[in-house]
């Protein structure tokens, strides 16, 4: 069966589930008719059905039964009960993709059996604007072709990279949580711009676009970030002075230590 013919199911359709579904629909890889979801409350089901234009139920079993690719997008604390509810509807042909933070491949082996095809993913909130970055790791039952299919399916909301499972905590720190650090950086730059006299709305526009453009330069030129930094720093100029202050105040070390903390907490989840 080709990817286009498959039925995609989502259990959980909140911030992350909705962003993923919207991206998949907009990419045209799968038609709306082939996507269905389930949520907890009837009220939420009606709202999401209207918003996304797909069938949204409150029956997890039906979604699990019908899906060829089943995304589990509920909060980690609800996963035990959801899996208990749907386990009899799962077989070894379905591709099960969990995005629950901290739930390992071994956890799924224990809950639903070692013969199932399980992918563990860590998306991030830029998926909401189709610029996500997602790390995935897979168990031994998932084929290379199925991995490719998931990458293709998710392309509408995210880039996807396959990593070893021991790197999933690093993925959490470097892309799952990092939008929060970047928002803080944008906010701080905008504060300084306001302090320099720029209206706040305009300050966010300047700061955010500068971050977007800089990220694009790293991705598109493939140059070392240090080289790109050096290109902005003219001799005896303004930028090198700003860089000197950032080094003096420990920006680099603050980022590294913050991410080490994130990693430490993620490992304990
Ligand atoms: N947000 C992030 O930045 C981020 C990043 C990476 C991974 N994740 C992971 O993504 C997952 C979802 O997070 P989120 O931020 O999208 O959560 P959310 O906005 O709170 O959405 C949770 C969804 O799950 C539904 N739900 C709750 N209990 C359910 C049940 N028993 N059966 C079926 N549906 C149920 C909720 O339905 P109702 O609306 O009816 O309650 C809602 O649609 C989590 O596991 C999280 O670890 C999130």
PDB file of C-alpha atoms and ligand atoms in Angstrom:
ATOM      1  CA  UNK A   1       0.000   0.000   0.000  1.00  0.00           C
ATOM      2  CA  UNK A   2       1.431   3.424  -0.918  1.00  0.00           C
ATOM      3  CA  UNK A   3       1.605   6.205   1.675  1.00  0.00           C
ATOM      4  CA  UNK A   4      -1.177   8.124  -0.106  1.00  0.00           C
ATOM      5  CA  UNK A   5      -3.602   5.234   0.406  1.00  0.00           C
ATOM      6  CA  UNK A   6      -2.877   4.823   4.105  1.00  0.00           C
ATOM      7  CA  UNK A   7      -5.120   5.929   6.947  1.00  0.00           C
ATOM      8  CA  UNK A   8      -3.427   8.226   9.454  1.00  0.00           C
ATOM      9  CA  UNK A   9      -4.807   8.288  13.002  1.00  0.00           C
ATOM     10  CA  UNK A  10      -4.071  10.661  15.850  1.00  0.00           C
ATOM     11  CA  UNK A  11      -4.950   9.931  19.464  1.00  0.00           C
ATOM     12  CA  UNK A  12      -4.706  13.382  21.023  1.00  0.00           C
ATOM     13  CA  UNK A  13      -5.230  16.502  19.014  1.00  0.00           C
ATOM     14  CA  UNK A  14      -3.990  19.374  21.160  1.00  0.00           C
ATOM     15  CA  UNK A  15      -1.259  21.893  20.360  1.00  0.00           C
ATOM     16  CA  UNK A  16       1.133  19.393  18.873  1.00  0.00           C
ATOM     17  CA  UNK A  17      -1.350  16.958  17.312  1.00  0.00           C
ATOM     18  CA  UNK A  18      -3.230  19.785  15.554  1.00  0.00           C
ATOM     19  CA  UNK A  19      -0.015  21.343  14.234  1.00  0.00           C
ATOM     20  CA  UNK A  20       1.076  17.984  12.840  1.00  0.00           C
ATOM     21  CA  UNK A  21      -2.303  17.275  11.242  1.00  0.00           C
ATOM     22  CA  UNK A  22      -2.490  20.760   9.639  1.00  0.00           C
ATOM     23  CA  UNK A  23       0.994  20.319   8.198  1.00  0.00           C
ATOM     24  CA  UNK A  24       0.185  16.881   6.791  1.00  0.00           C
ATOM     25  CA  UNK A  25      -3.049  18.150   5.207  1.00  0.00           C
ATOM     26  CA  UNK A  26      -1.415  21.253   3.697  1.00  0.00           C
ATOM     27  CA  UNK A  27       1.458  19.239   2.240  1.00  0.00           C
ATOM     28  CA  UNK A  28      -1.050  17.207   0.212  1.00  0.00           C
ATOM     29  CA  UNK A  29       0.745  13.921   0.996  1.00  0.00           C
ATOM     30  CA  UNK A  30      -2.483  12.527   2.464  1.00  0.00           C
ATOM     31  CA  UNK A  31      -6.025  13.689   1.780  1.00  0.00           C
ATOM     32  CA  UNK A  32      -8.248  14.852   4.653  1.00  0.00           C
ATOM     33  CA  UNK A  33     -10.522  11.854   4.188  1.00  0.00           C
ATOM     34  CA  UNK A  34      -7.645   9.560   5.153  1.00  0.00           C
ATOM     35  CA  UNK A  35      -6.930  11.285   8.464  1.00  0.00           C
ATOM     36  CA  UNK A  36      -8.923  10.810  11.659  1.00  0.00           C
ATOM     37  CA  UNK A  37      -8.327  11.694  15.290  1.00  0.00           C
ATOM     38  CA  UNK A  38      -9.685  11.171  18.764  1.00  0.00           C
ATOM     39  CA  UNK A  39      -9.687  13.452  21.810  1.00  0.00           C
ATOM     40  CA  UNK A  40     -10.993  13.196  25.360  1.00  0.00           C
ATOM     41  CA  UNK A  41     -14.054  15.438  25.350  1.00  0.00           C
ATOM     42  CA  UNK A  42     -16.971  15.795  22.943  1.00  0.00           C
ATOM     43  CA  UNK A  43     -16.626  19.581  23.061  1.00  0.00           C
ATOM     44  CA  UNK A  44     -13.000  19.396  21.965  1.00  0.00           C
ATOM     45  CA  UNK A  45     -13.896  16.851  19.249  1.00  0.00           C
ATOM     46  CA  UNK A  46     -16.469  19.233  17.725  1.00  0.00           C
ATOM     47  CA  UNK A  47     -14.056  22.160  17.868  1.00  0.00           C
ATOM     48  CA  UNK A  48     -11.166  20.225  16.292  1.00  0.00           C
ATOM     49  CA  UNK A  49     -13.384  18.690  13.617  1.00  0.00           C
ATOM     50  CA  UNK A  50     -14.466  22.174  12.538  1.00  0.00           C
ATOM     51  CA  UNK A  51     -10.969  23.604  12.741  1.00  0.00           C
ATOM     52  CA  UNK A  52      -9.152  20.825  10.850  1.00  0.00           C
ATOM     53  CA  UNK A  53     -11.917  19.509   8.592  1.00  0.00           C
ATOM     54  CA  UNK A  54     -11.201  15.873   9.516  1.00  0.00           C
ATOM     55  CA  UNK A  55     -13.233  13.302  11.435  1.00  0.00           C
ATOM     56  CA  UNK A  56     -12.575  13.755  15.172  1.00  0.00           C
ATOM     57  CA  UNK A  57     -14.036  11.191  17.576  1.00  0.00           C
ATOM     58  CA  UNK A  58     -13.930  10.478  21.281  1.00  0.00           C
ATOM     59  CA  UNK A  59     -13.377   6.788  20.572  1.00  0.00           C
ATOM     60  CA  UNK A  60      -9.664   5.891  20.749  1.00  0.00           C
ATOM     61  CA  UNK A  61     -10.321   2.248  19.882  1.00  0.00           C
ATOM     62  CA  UNK A  62     -11.908   3.126  16.550  1.00  0.00           C
ATOM     63  CA  UNK A  63      -8.981   5.359  15.596  1.00  0.00           C
ATOM     64  CA  UNK A  64      -6.463   2.685  16.653  1.00  0.00           C
ATOM     65  CA  UNK A  65      -8.346   0.059  14.669  1.00  0.00           C
ATOM     66  CA  UNK A  66      -8.598   2.070  11.441  1.00  0.00           C
ATOM     67  CA  UNK A  67      -5.144   3.677  11.363  1.00  0.00           C
ATOM     68  CA  UNK A  68      -2.240   2.242   9.396  1.00  0.00           C
ATOM     69  CA  UNK A  69      -0.037   4.910  10.949  1.00  0.00           C
ATOM     70  CA  UNK A  70      -1.104   5.797  14.486  1.00  0.00           C
ATOM     71  CA  UNK A  71       0.265   8.903  16.202  1.00  0.00           C
ATOM     72  CA  UNK A  72       0.015   8.984  19.995  1.00  0.00           C
ATOM     73  CA  UNK A  73      -0.128  12.685  20.873  1.00  0.00           C
ATOM     74  CA  UNK A  74      -1.522  12.729  24.406  1.00  0.00           C
ATOM     75  CA  UNK A  75       0.408  13.964  27.442  1.00  0.00           C
ATOM     76  CA  UNK A  76       2.787  11.280  28.780  1.00  0.00           C
ATOM     77  CA  UNK A  77       0.774  10.825  31.996  1.00  0.00           C
ATOM     78  CA  UNK A  78      -2.266   9.687  29.966  1.00  0.00           C
ATOM     79  CA  UNK A  79      -0.371   7.200  27.835  1.00  0.00           C
ATOM     80  CA  UNK A  80      -0.735   4.233  30.220  1.00  0.00           C
ATOM     81  CA  UNK A  81      -4.518   4.412  30.157  1.00  0.00           C
ATOM     82  CA  UNK A  82      -4.713   5.088  26.404  1.00  0.00           C
ATOM     83  CA  UNK A  83      -2.483   2.085  25.642  1.00  0.00           C
ATOM     84  CA  UNK A  84      -4.486  -0.152  27.976  1.00  0.00           C
ATOM     85  CA  UNK A  85      -7.622   0.935  26.124  1.00  0.00           C
ATOM     86  CA  UNK A  86      -6.337   0.363  22.578  1.00  0.00           C
ATOM     87  CA  UNK A  87      -3.793  -2.469  22.967  1.00  0.00           C
ATOM     88  CA  UNK A  88      -6.143  -5.172  21.671  1.00  0.00           C
ATOM     89  CA  UNK A  89      -6.667  -3.140  18.456  1.00  0.00           C
ATOM     90  CA  UNK A  90      -2.939  -2.918  17.714  1.00  0.00           C
ATOM     91  CA  UNK A  91      -1.197  -5.429  15.455  1.00  0.00           C
ATOM     92  CA  UNK A  92       2.315  -5.874  14.116  1.00  0.00           C
ATOM     93  CA  UNK A  93       1.523  -4.147  10.799  1.00  0.00           C
ATOM     94  CA  UNK A  94       0.576  -0.734  12.166  1.00  0.00           C
ATOM     95  CA  UNK A  95       3.222   1.921  12.544  1.00  0.00           C
ATOM     96  CA  UNK A  96       2.870   3.469  16.004  1.00  0.00           C
ATOM     97  CA  UNK A  97       4.454   6.896  16.418  1.00  0.00           C
ATOM     98  CA  UNK A  98       4.605   8.249  19.952  1.00  0.00           C
ATOM     99  CA  UNK A  99       5.573  11.854  20.651  1.00  0.00           C
ATOM    100  CA  UNK A 100       5.230  11.524  24.424  1.00  0.00           C
ATOM    101  CA  UNK A 101       8.261  13.002  26.144  1.00  0.00           C
ATOM    102  CA  UNK A 102      10.295  10.479  28.121  1.00  0.00           C
ATOM    103  CA  UNK A 103       8.414   7.349  27.015  1.00  0.00           C
ATOM    104  CA  UNK A 104      11.111   4.973  25.744  1.00  0.00           C
ATOM    105  CA  UNK A 105      10.943   2.179  23.177  1.00  0.00           C
ATOM    106  CA  UNK A 106      11.317  -0.290  26.082  1.00  0.00           C
ATOM    107  CA  UNK A 107       8.243   1.235  27.709  1.00  0.00           C
ATOM    108  CA  UNK A 108       6.226   0.373  24.592  1.00  0.00           C
ATOM    109  CA  UNK A 109       7.694  -3.121  24.451  1.00  0.00           C
ATOM    110  CA  UNK A 110       6.441  -3.685  27.974  1.00  0.00           C
ATOM    111  CA  UNK A 111       2.987  -2.136  27.392  1.00  0.00           C
ATOM    112  CA  UNK A 112       2.044  -3.444  23.944  1.00  0.00           C
ATOM    113  CA  UNK A 113       4.470  -6.269  23.162  1.00  0.00           C
ATOM    114  CA  UNK A 114       7.803  -6.565  21.404  1.00  0.00           C
ATOM    115  CA  UNK A 115       6.358  -7.449  17.976  1.00  0.00           C
ATOM    116  CA  UNK A 116       4.892  -3.960  17.312  1.00  0.00           C
ATOM    117  CA  UNK A 117       6.434  -1.345  15.047  1.00  0.00           C
ATOM    118  CA  UNK A 118       7.165   1.667  17.251  1.00  0.00           C
ATOM    119  CA  UNK A 119       8.693   5.042  16.460  1.00  0.00           C
ATOM    120  CA  UNK A 120       9.493   7.480  19.228  1.00  0.00           C
ATOM    121  CA  UNK A 121       9.557  11.116  18.134  1.00  0.00           C
ATOM    122  CA  UNK A 122      10.312  14.486  19.671  1.00  0.00           C
ATOM    123  CA  UNK A 123       8.803  17.330  17.622  1.00  0.00           C
ATOM    124  CA  UNK A 124       8.911  21.023  18.548  1.00  0.00           C
ATOM    125  CA  UNK A 125       6.430  23.899  18.525  1.00  0.00           C
ATOM    126  CA  UNK A 126       7.728  25.546  15.304  1.00  0.00           C
ATOM    127  CA  UNK A 127       5.766  22.667  13.714  1.00  0.00           C
ATOM    128  CA  UNK A 128       2.845  25.093  14.166  1.00  0.00           C
ATOM    129  CA  UNK A 129       4.342  27.259  11.396  1.00  0.00           C
ATOM    130  CA  UNK A 130       5.629  24.269   9.420  1.00  0.00           C
ATOM    131  CA  UNK A 131       9.248  24.862  10.437  1.00  0.00           C
ATOM    132  CA  UNK A 132       9.581  22.106  13.026  1.00  0.00           C
ATOM    133  CA  UNK A 133      12.576  19.911  13.766  1.00  0.00           C
ATOM    134  CA  UNK A 134      11.864  16.391  14.931  1.00  0.00           C
ATOM    135  CA  UNK A 135      14.179  13.645  16.114  1.00  0.00           C
ATOM    136  CA  UNK A 136      12.975  10.057  15.801  1.00  0.00           C
ATOM    137  CA  UNK A 137      14.302   6.693  16.892  1.00  0.00           C
ATOM    138  CA  UNK A 138      12.781   3.370  15.922  1.00  0.00           C
ATOM    139  CA  UNK A 139      12.586  -0.163  17.254  1.00  0.00           C
ATOM    140  CA  UNK A 140      13.904  -3.235  15.438  1.00  0.00           C
ATOM    141  CA  UNK A 141      10.536  -3.940  13.732  1.00  0.00           C
ATOM    142  CA  UNK A 142      10.510  -0.685  11.745  1.00  0.00           C
ATOM    143  CA  UNK A 143      12.020  -0.917   8.252  1.00  0.00           C
ATOM    144  CA  UNK A 144      14.110   1.737   6.465  1.00  0.00           C
ATOM    145  CA  UNK A 145      11.226   2.228   4.033  1.00  0.00           C
ATOM    146  CA  UNK A 146       8.794   2.914   6.898  1.00  0.00           C
ATOM    147  CA  UNK A 147      11.269   5.393   8.336  1.00  0.00           C
ATOM    148  CA  UNK A 148      11.370   7.176   4.989  1.00  0.00           C
ATOM    149  CA  UNK A 149       7.553   7.193   4.879  1.00  0.00           C
ATOM    150  CA  UNK A 150       7.376   8.895   8.262  1.00  0.00           C
ATOM    151  CA  UNK A 151       9.892  11.517   7.153  1.00  0.00           C
ATOM    152  CA  UNK A 152       7.812  12.135   4.019  1.00  0.00           C
ATOM    153  CA  UNK A 153       4.570  12.260   5.983  1.00  0.00           C
ATOM    154  CA  UNK A 154       5.977  14.764   8.473  1.00  0.00           C
ATOM    155  CA  UNK A 155       7.686  16.998   5.913  1.00  0.00           C
ATOM    156  CA  UNK A 156       4.623  19.276   5.899  1.00  0.00           C
ATOM    157  CA  UNK A 157       5.347  20.431   9.449  1.00  0.00           C
ATOM    158  CA  UNK A 158       8.913  19.398  10.200  1.00  0.00           C
ATOM    159  CA  UNK A 159      12.298  18.199   9.132  1.00  0.00           C
ATOM    160  CA  UNK A 160      12.886  14.769  10.624  1.00  0.00           C
ATOM    161  CA  UNK A 161      16.210  13.139  11.519  1.00  0.00           C
ATOM    162  CA  UNK A 162      16.749   9.578  12.649  1.00  0.00           C
ATOM    163  CA  UNK A 163      18.932   9.329  15.780  1.00  0.00           C
ATOM    164  CA  UNK A 164      19.963   6.587  18.204  1.00  0.00           C
ATOM    165  CA  UNK A 165      17.598   6.432  21.174  1.00  0.00           C
ATOM    166  CA  UNK A 166      20.331   7.530  23.603  1.00  0.00           C
ATOM    167  CA  UNK A 167      20.331  10.901  21.790  1.00  0.00           C
ATOM    168  CA  UNK A 168      16.620  11.585  22.328  1.00  0.00           C
ATOM    169  CA  UNK A 169      17.365  13.585  25.501  1.00  0.00           C
ATOM    170  CA  UNK A 170      19.819  15.688  23.496  1.00  0.00           C
ATOM    171  CA  UNK A 171      17.075  16.196  20.883  1.00  0.00           C
ATOM    172  CA  UNK A 172      14.834  17.455  23.697  1.00  0.00           C
ATOM    173  CA  UNK A 173      17.468  19.992  24.741  1.00  0.00           C
ATOM    174  CA  UNK A 174      18.594  21.156  21.299  1.00  0.00           C
ATOM    175  CA  UNK A 175      15.271  21.362  19.437  1.00  0.00           C
ATOM    176  CA  UNK A 176      12.327  20.306  21.675  1.00  0.00           C
ATOM    177  CA  UNK A 177      12.963  22.912  24.364  1.00  0.00           C
ATOM    178  CA  UNK A 178      15.175  25.348  22.463  1.00  0.00           C
ATOM    179  CA  UNK A 179      12.364  27.477  20.988  1.00  0.00           C
ATOM    180  CA  UNK A 180      11.922  28.784  24.552  1.00  0.00           C
ATOM    181  CA  UNK A 181      15.561  29.914  24.732  1.00  0.00           C
ATOM    182  CA  UNK A 182      15.312  31.555  21.322  1.00  0.00           C
ATOM    183  CA  UNK A 183      12.122  33.400  22.329  1.00  0.00           C
ATOM    184  CA  UNK A 184      13.981  34.720  25.383  1.00  0.00           C
ATOM    185  CA  UNK A 185      16.827  35.904  23.151  1.00  0.00           C
ATOM    186  CA  UNK A 186      14.380  37.642  20.803  1.00  0.00           C
ATOM    187  CA  UNK A 187      12.606  39.234  23.761  1.00  0.00           C
ATOM    188  CA  UNK A 188      15.890  40.471  25.216  1.00  0.00           C
ATOM    189  CA  UNK A 189      17.033  41.937  21.884  1.00  0.00           C
ATOM    190  CA  UNK A 190      13.673  43.638  21.464  1.00  0.00           C
ATOM    191  CA  UNK A 191      13.914  45.069  25.015  1.00  0.00           C
ATOM    192  CA  UNK A 192      17.272  46.580  24.113  1.00  0.00           C
ATOM    193  CA  UNK A 193      15.834  47.972  20.879  1.00  0.00           C
ATOM    194  CA  UNK A 194      12.976  49.535  22.866  1.00  0.00           C
ATOM    195  CA  UNK A 195      15.529  50.937  25.264  1.00  0.00           C
ATOM    196  CA  UNK A 196      17.231  52.481  22.222  1.00  0.00           C
ATOM    197  CA  UNK A 197      13.929  54.162  21.248  1.00  0.00           C
ATOM    198  CA  UNK A 198      12.309  51.702  18.826  1.00  0.00           C
ATOM    199  CA  UNK A 199       8.550  51.011  19.214  1.00  0.00           C
ATOM    200  CA  UNK A 200       8.041  47.526  20.765  1.00  0.00           C
ATOM    201  CA  UNK A 201       6.065  45.995  17.891  1.00  0.00           C
ATOM    202  CA  UNK A 202       8.713  47.015  15.412  1.00  0.00           C
ATOM    203  CA  UNK A 203      11.449  45.774  17.778  1.00  0.00           C
ATOM    204  CA  UNK A 204       9.997  42.214  17.762  1.00  0.00           C
ATOM    205  CA  UNK A 205       9.810  42.291  13.978  1.00  0.00           C
ATOM    206  CA  UNK A 206      13.470  43.312  13.653  1.00  0.00           C
ATOM    207  CA  UNK A 207      14.728  40.866  16.282  1.00  0.00           C
ATOM    208  CA  UNK A 208      12.700  37.880  15.047  1.00  0.00           C
ATOM    209  CA  UNK A 209      13.547  38.424  11.382  1.00  0.00           C
ATOM    210  CA  UNK A 210      17.249  38.725  12.273  1.00  0.00           C
ATOM    211  CA  UNK A 211      17.068  35.344  14.060  1.00  0.00           C
ATOM    212  CA  UNK A 212      15.155  33.744  11.177  1.00  0.00           C
ATOM    213  CA  UNK A 213      17.612  35.057   8.581  1.00  0.00           C
ATOM    214  CA  UNK A 214      20.652  34.021  10.637  1.00  0.00           C
ATOM    215  CA  UNK A 215      19.293  30.492  11.083  1.00  0.00           C
ATOM    216  CA  UNK A 216      18.685  30.298   7.330  1.00  0.00           C
ATOM    217  CA  UNK A 217      22.271  31.393   6.658  1.00  0.00           C
ATOM    218  CA  UNK A 218      23.595  28.548   8.822  1.00  0.00           C
ATOM    219  CA  UNK A 219      21.371  26.006   7.067  1.00  0.00           C
ATOM    220  CA  UNK A 220      21.803  27.254   3.516  1.00  0.00           C
ATOM    221  CA  UNK A 221      25.454  28.326   3.332  1.00  0.00           C
ATOM    222  CA  UNK A 222      26.636  25.343   5.463  1.00  0.00           C
ATOM    223  CA  UNK A 223      29.357  27.684   6.740  1.00  0.00           C
ATOM    224  CA  UNK A 224      30.550  27.348  10.329  1.00  0.00           C
ATOM    225  CA  UNK A 225      28.497  29.672  12.594  1.00  0.00           C
ATOM    226  CA  UNK A 226      31.788  31.190  13.794  1.00  0.00           C
ATOM    227  CA  UNK A 227      32.726  32.113  10.212  1.00  0.00           C
ATOM    228  CA  UNK A 228      29.314  33.738   9.702  1.00  0.00           C
ATOM    229  CA  UNK A 229      29.797  35.666  12.953  1.00  0.00           C
ATOM    230  CA  UNK A 230      33.230  36.843  11.791  1.00  0.00           C
ATOM    231  CA  UNK A 231      31.668  38.109   8.546  1.00  0.00           C
ATOM    232  CA  UNK A 232      29.483  40.527  10.574  1.00  0.00           C
ATOM    233  CA  UNK A 233      32.343  41.787  12.731  1.00  0.00           C
ATOM    234  CA  UNK A 234      34.239  44.585  10.937  1.00  0.00           C
ATOM    235  CA  UNK A 235      37.567  45.650  12.415  1.00  0.00           C
ATOM    236  CA  UNK A 236      37.060  48.294  15.127  1.00  0.00           C
ATOM    237  CA  UNK A 237      33.333  48.098  14.402  1.00  0.00           C
ATOM    238  CA  UNK A 238      30.179  47.956  16.487  1.00  0.00           C
ATOM    239  CA  UNK A 239      29.459  44.199  16.310  1.00  0.00           C
ATOM    240  CA  UNK A 240      32.775  42.981  17.703  1.00  0.00           C
ATOM    241  CA  UNK A 241      32.153  45.143  20.781  1.00  0.00           C
ATOM    242  CA  UNK A 242      28.723  43.529  21.271  1.00  0.00           C
ATOM    243  CA  UNK A 243      30.322  40.092  20.810  1.00  0.00           C
ATOM    244  CA  UNK A 244      32.985  40.953  23.423  1.00  0.00           C
ATOM    245  CA  UNK A 245      30.284  41.899  25.968  1.00  0.00           C
ATOM    246  CA  UNK A 246      28.301  38.709  25.270  1.00  0.00           C
ATOM    247  CA  UNK A 247      31.459  36.653  25.879  1.00  0.00           C
ATOM    248  CA  UNK A 248      32.258  38.617  29.039  1.00  0.00           C
ATOM    249  CA  UNK A 249      28.715  38.004  30.369  1.00  0.00           C
ATOM    250  CA  UNK A 250      29.008  34.288  29.620  1.00  0.00           C
ATOM    251  CA  UNK A 251      26.348  33.815  26.908  1.00  0.00           C
ATOM    252  CA  UNK A 252      28.006  30.682  25.501  1.00  0.00           C
ATOM    253  CA  UNK A 253      28.475  29.060  28.881  1.00  0.00           C
ATOM    254  CA  UNK A 254      24.943  30.043  30.025  1.00  0.00           C
ATOM    255  CA  UNK A 255      23.470  28.281  26.976  1.00  0.00           C
ATOM    256  CA  UNK A 256      25.607  25.171  27.478  1.00  0.00           C
ATOM    257  CA  UNK A 257      24.797  24.945  31.191  1.00  0.00           C
ATOM    258  CA  UNK A 258      21.075  25.511  30.583  1.00  0.00           C
ATOM    259  CA  UNK A 259      21.017  22.721  28.031  1.00  0.00           C
ATOM    260  CA  UNK A 260      22.950  20.392  30.329  1.00  0.00           C
ATOM    261  CA  UNK A 261      20.250  21.005  32.940  1.00  0.00           C
ATOM    262  CA  UNK A 262      17.539  20.290  30.360  1.00  0.00           C
ATOM    263  CA  UNK A 263      19.326  17.055  29.428  1.00  0.00           C
ATOM    264  CA  UNK A 264      19.630  16.014  33.062  1.00  0.00           C
ATOM    265  CA  UNK A 265      15.895  16.497  33.695  1.00  0.00           C
ATOM    266  CA  UNK A 266      14.930  14.820  30.422  1.00  0.00           C
ATOM    267  CA  UNK A 267      16.989  11.727  31.387  1.00  0.00           C
ATOM    268  CA  UNK A 268      15.050  11.455  34.647  1.00  0.00           C
ATOM    269  CA  UNK A 269      11.603  11.608  32.982  1.00  0.00           C
TER     270      UNK A 269
HETATM  271  N1  LIG B   1       4.148  21.077  23.251  1.00  0.00           N
HETATM  272  C1  LIG B   1       5.422  20.791  22.968  1.00  0.00           C
HETATM  273  O1  LIG B   1       6.293  21.647  22.836  1.00  0.00           O
HETATM  274  C2  LIG B   1       5.823  19.363  22.750  1.00  0.00           C
HETATM  275  C3  LIG B   1       7.051  19.095  22.168  1.00  0.00           C
HETATM  276  C4  LIG B   1       7.390  17.773  21.945  1.00  0.00           C
HETATM  277  C5  LIG B   1       6.526  16.748  22.330  1.00  0.00           C
HETATM  278  N2  LIG B   1       5.359  17.056  22.917  1.00  0.00           N
HETATM  279  C6  LIG B   1       4.487  15.951  23.324  1.00  0.00           C
HETATM  280  O2  LIG B   1       3.271  16.042  22.614  1.00  0.00           O
HETATM  281  C7  LIG B   1       2.247  15.413  23.388  1.00  0.00           C
HETATM  282  C8  LIG B   1       1.007  16.281  23.344  1.00  0.00           C
HETATM  283  O3  LIG B   1       1.314  17.542  23.880  1.00  0.00           O
HETATM  284  P1  LIG B   1       0.380  18.805  23.599  1.00  0.00           P
HETATM  285  O4  LIG B   1       1.159  19.997  24.006  1.00  0.00           O
HETATM  286  O5  LIG B   1      -0.177  18.734  22.210  1.00  0.00           O
HETATM  287  O6  LIG B   1      -0.807  18.509  24.650  1.00  0.00           O
HETATM  288  P2  LIG B   1      -2.280  19.193  24.742  1.00  0.00           P
HETATM  289  O7  LIG B   1      -2.325  20.463  23.962  1.00  0.00           O
HETATM  290  O8  LIG B   1      -2.643  19.220  26.186  1.00  0.00           O
HETATM  291  O9  LIG B   1      -3.226  18.132  23.987  1.00  0.00           O
HETATM  292  C9  LIG B   1      -3.493  16.881  24.504  1.00  0.00           C
HETATM  293  C10 LIG B   1      -4.568  16.228  23.647  1.00  0.00           C
HETATM  294  O10 LIG B   1      -4.774  14.910  24.160  1.00  0.00           O
HETATM  295  C11 LIG B   1      -6.187  14.696  24.278  1.00  0.00           C
HETATM  296  N3  LIG B   1      -6.421  13.684  25.308  1.00  0.00           N
HETATM  297  C12 LIG B   1      -6.206  13.745  26.638  1.00  0.00           C
HETATM  298  N4  LIG B   1      -6.541  12.575  27.225  1.00  0.00           N
HETATM  299  C13 LIG B   1      -6.975  11.756  26.230  1.00  0.00           C
HETATM  300  C14 LIG B   1      -7.491  10.450  26.171  1.00  0.00           C
HETATM  301  N5  LIG B   1      -7.602   9.693  27.280  1.00  0.00           N
HETATM  302  N6  LIG B   1      -7.857   9.953  24.982  1.00  0.00           N
HETATM  303  C15 LIG B   1      -7.741  10.676  23.842  1.00  0.00           C
HETATM  304  N7  LIG B   1      -7.279  11.928  23.821  1.00  0.00           N
HETATM  305  C16 LIG B   1      -6.903  12.467  24.991  1.00  0.00           C
HETATM  306  C17 LIG B   1      -6.745  16.040  24.631  1.00  0.00           C
HETATM  307  O11 LIG B   1      -8.139  16.062  24.368  1.00  0.00           O
HETATM  308  P3  LIG B   1      -9.124  17.140  25.078  1.00  0.00           P
HETATM  309  O12 LIG B   1      -8.850  18.435  24.401  1.00  0.00           O
HETATM  310  O13 LIG B   1     -10.491  16.618  24.818  1.00  0.00           O
HETATM  311  O14 LIG B   1      -8.753  17.152  26.542  1.00  0.00           O
HETATM  312  C18 LIG B   1      -5.924  16.908  23.668  1.00  0.00           C
HETATM  313  O15 LIG B   1      -6.478  16.851  22.381  1.00  0.00           O
HETATM  314  C19 LIG B   1       2.806  15.190  24.787  1.00  0.00           C
HETATM  315  O16 LIG B   1       3.087  13.830  24.975  1.00  0.00           O
HETATM  316  C20 LIG B   1       4.094  15.976  24.802  1.00  0.00           C
HETATM  317  O17 LIG B   1       5.091  15.337  25.584  1.00  0.00           O
HETATM  318  C21 LIG B   1       4.955  18.328  23.114  1.00  0.00           C
END
